Short mmCIF file of C-alpha atoms in Angstrom, two decimals:
data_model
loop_
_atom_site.label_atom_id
_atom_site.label_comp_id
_atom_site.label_asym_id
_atom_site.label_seq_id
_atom_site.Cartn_x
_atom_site.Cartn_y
_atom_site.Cartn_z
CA UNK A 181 88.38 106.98 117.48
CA UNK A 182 87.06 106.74 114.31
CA UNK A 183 83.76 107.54 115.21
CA UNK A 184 85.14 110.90 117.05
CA UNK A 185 86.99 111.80 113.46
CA UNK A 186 83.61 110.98 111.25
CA UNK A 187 81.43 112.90 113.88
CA UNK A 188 84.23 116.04 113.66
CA UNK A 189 84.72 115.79 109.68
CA UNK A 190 80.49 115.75 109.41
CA UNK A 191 79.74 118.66 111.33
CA UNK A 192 82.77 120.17 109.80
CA UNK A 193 81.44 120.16 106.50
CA UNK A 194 77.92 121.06 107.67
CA UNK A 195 79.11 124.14 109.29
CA UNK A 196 80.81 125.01 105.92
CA UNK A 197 77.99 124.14 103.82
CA UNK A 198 76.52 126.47 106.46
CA UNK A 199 79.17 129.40 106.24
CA UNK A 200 78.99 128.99 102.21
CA UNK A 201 75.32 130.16 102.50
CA UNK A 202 75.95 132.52 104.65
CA UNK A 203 78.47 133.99 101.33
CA UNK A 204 75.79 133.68 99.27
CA UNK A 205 73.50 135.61 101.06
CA UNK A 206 75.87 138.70 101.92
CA UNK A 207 76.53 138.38 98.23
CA UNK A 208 72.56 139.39 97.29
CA UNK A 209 72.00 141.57 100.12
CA UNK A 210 75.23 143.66 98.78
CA UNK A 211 73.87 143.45 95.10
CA UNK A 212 70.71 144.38 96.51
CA UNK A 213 71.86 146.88 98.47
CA UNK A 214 73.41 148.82 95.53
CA UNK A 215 70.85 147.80 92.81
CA UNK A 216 68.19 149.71 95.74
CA UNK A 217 70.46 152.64 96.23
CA UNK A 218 70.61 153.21 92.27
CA UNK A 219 67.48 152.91 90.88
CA UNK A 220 65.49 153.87 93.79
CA UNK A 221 67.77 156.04 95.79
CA UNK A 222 67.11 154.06 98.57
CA UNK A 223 69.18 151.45 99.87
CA UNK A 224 68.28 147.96 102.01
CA UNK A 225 68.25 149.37 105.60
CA UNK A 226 70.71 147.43 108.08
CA UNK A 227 73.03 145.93 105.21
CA UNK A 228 76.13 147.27 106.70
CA UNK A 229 75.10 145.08 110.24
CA UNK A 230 74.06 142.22 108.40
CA UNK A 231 77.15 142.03 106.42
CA UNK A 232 79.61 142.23 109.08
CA UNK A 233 77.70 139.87 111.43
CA UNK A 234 77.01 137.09 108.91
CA UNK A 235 80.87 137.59 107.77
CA UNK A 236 81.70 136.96 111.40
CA UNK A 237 79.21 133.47 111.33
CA UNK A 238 80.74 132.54 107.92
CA UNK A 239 84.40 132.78 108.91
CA UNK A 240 84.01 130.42 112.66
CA UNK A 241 81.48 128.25 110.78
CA UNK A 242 84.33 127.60 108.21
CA UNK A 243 87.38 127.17 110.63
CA UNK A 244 86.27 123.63 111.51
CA UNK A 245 86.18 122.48 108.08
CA UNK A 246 89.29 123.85 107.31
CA UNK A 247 90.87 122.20 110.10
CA UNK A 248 89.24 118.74 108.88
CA UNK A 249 90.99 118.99 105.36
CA UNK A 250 94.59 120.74 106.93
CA UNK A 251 94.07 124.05 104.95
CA UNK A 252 95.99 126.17 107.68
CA UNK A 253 98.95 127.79 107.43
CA UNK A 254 101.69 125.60 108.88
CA UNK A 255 105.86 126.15 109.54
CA UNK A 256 107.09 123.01 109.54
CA UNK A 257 110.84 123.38 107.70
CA UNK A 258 112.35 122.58 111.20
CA UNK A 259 109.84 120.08 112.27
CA UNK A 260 109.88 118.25 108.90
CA UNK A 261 113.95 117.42 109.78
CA UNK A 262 112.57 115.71 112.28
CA UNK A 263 112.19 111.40 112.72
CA UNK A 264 107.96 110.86 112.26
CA UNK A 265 107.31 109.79 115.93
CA UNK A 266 108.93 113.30 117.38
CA UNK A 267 106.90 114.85 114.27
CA UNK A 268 103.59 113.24 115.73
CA UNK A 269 104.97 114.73 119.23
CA UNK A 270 105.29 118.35 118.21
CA UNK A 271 101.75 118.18 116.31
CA UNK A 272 100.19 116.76 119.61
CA UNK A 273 101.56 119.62 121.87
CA UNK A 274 100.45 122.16 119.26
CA UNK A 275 97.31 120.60 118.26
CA UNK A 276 96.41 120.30 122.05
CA UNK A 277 97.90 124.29 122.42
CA UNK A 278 95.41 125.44 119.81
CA UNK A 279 92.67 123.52 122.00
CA UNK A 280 93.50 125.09 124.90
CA UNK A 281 93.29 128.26 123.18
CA UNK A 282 90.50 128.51 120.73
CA UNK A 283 88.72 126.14 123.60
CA UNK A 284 89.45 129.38 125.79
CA UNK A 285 88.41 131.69 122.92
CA UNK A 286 85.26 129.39 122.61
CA UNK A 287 84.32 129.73 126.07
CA UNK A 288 84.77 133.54 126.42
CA UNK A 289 82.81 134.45 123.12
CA UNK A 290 79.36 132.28 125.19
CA UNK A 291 80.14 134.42 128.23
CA UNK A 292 80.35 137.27 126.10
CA UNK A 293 77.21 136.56 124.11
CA UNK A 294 75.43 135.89 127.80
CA UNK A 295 76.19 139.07 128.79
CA UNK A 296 75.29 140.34 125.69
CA UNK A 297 71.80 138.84 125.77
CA UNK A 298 71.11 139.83 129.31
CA UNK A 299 72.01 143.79 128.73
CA UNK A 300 69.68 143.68 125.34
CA UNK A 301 72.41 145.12 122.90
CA UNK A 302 71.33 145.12 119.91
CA UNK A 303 72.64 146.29 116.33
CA UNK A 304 73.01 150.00 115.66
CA UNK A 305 71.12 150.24 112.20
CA UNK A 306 69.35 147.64 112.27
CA UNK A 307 68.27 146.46 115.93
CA UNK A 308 68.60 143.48 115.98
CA UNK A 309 70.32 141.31 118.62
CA UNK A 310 73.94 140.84 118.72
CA UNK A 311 73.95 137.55 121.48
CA UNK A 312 72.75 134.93 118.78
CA UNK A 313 75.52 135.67 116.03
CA UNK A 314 78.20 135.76 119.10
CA UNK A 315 76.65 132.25 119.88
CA UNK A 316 77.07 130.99 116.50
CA UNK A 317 80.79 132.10 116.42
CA UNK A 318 81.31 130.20 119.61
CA UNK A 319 80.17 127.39 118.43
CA UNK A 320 82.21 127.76 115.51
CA UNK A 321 85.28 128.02 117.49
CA UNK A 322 84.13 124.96 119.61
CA UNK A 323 83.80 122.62 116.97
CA UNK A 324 87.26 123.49 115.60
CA UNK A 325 88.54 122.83 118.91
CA UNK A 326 86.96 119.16 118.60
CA UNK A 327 88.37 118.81 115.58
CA UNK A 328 92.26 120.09 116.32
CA UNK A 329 91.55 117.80 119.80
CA UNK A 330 90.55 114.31 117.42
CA UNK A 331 94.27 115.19 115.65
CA UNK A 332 95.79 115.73 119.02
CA UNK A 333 94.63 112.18 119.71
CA UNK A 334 95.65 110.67 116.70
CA UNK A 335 99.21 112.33 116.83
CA UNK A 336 99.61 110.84 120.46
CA UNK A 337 99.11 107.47 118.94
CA UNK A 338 101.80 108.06 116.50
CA UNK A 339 103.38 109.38 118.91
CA UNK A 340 103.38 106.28 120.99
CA UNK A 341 104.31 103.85 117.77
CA UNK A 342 100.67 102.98 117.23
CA UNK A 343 98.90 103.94 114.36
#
């Protein structure tokens, strides 16, 4: 089990070192952007695709890692009342909710992307093609769901009066 929560915490914080470049770029390409459009009345061609699409990369890459370190939102005023082992219980049947449904989110953004690739549609401005960014954000969404299925795991053993 361990192993499953060091692989899942690693490519966690890969992905976000990942998604932090991906910031850094759409930073320069903006200042870029508007440094071009000002002093040579001509701006970087595409930057509007770019931006969104690597925004979109950044954002599933980062999910994971935010996961790993509990940084989501969470209600638990009711659930806190609660003795630790039913605690553990409610955090494995949401923790194993969220897997079925970013697992089915996951799986629909690769079909998606498939289809994508196979019609050829590509960015407006820029022309270049949508299927590999699509990709990306599924695998975003797929490592998140191994990472919300290690805690589902680990609550069950609470759960159960181990761990």
């Amino acid at each position: 089990m361990n192993r499953l929560n060091g692989l899942a915490a690693g490519l966690g914080r890969i992905m976000d070192r990942i998604a932090g470049l991906c910031l850094v770029a759409i930073m320069i390409l903006v200042v870029t952007n508007v440094l071009f459009r000002a002093l040579f009345k001509r701006p970087v061609l595409g930057t509007y695709d770019y931006v969104t699409l690597s925004t979109a990369v950044m954002i599933s890459l980062a999910l994971a890692y935010c996961a790993v370190q509990n940084g989501h939102i969470a209600v638990g005023f009711v659930v806190d009342r609660l003795p630790k082992r039913r605690q553990a219980a409610v955090d494995t049947a949401v923790n194993l909710a969220a897997v079925a449904f970013w697992g089915l989110c996951s799986w629909q953004m690769a079909a998606y992307a498939g289809s994508m690739a196979s019609r050829g549609v590509v960015a407006a401005t820029s022309q270049i093609p949508l299927y590999p960014f699509i990709y990306l954000v599924a695998f975003g969404l797929a490592a998140l769901c191994l990472v919300l299925l290690v805690r589902a795991v680990e609550s069950a053993m609470r759960a159960a009066g181990g761990k």
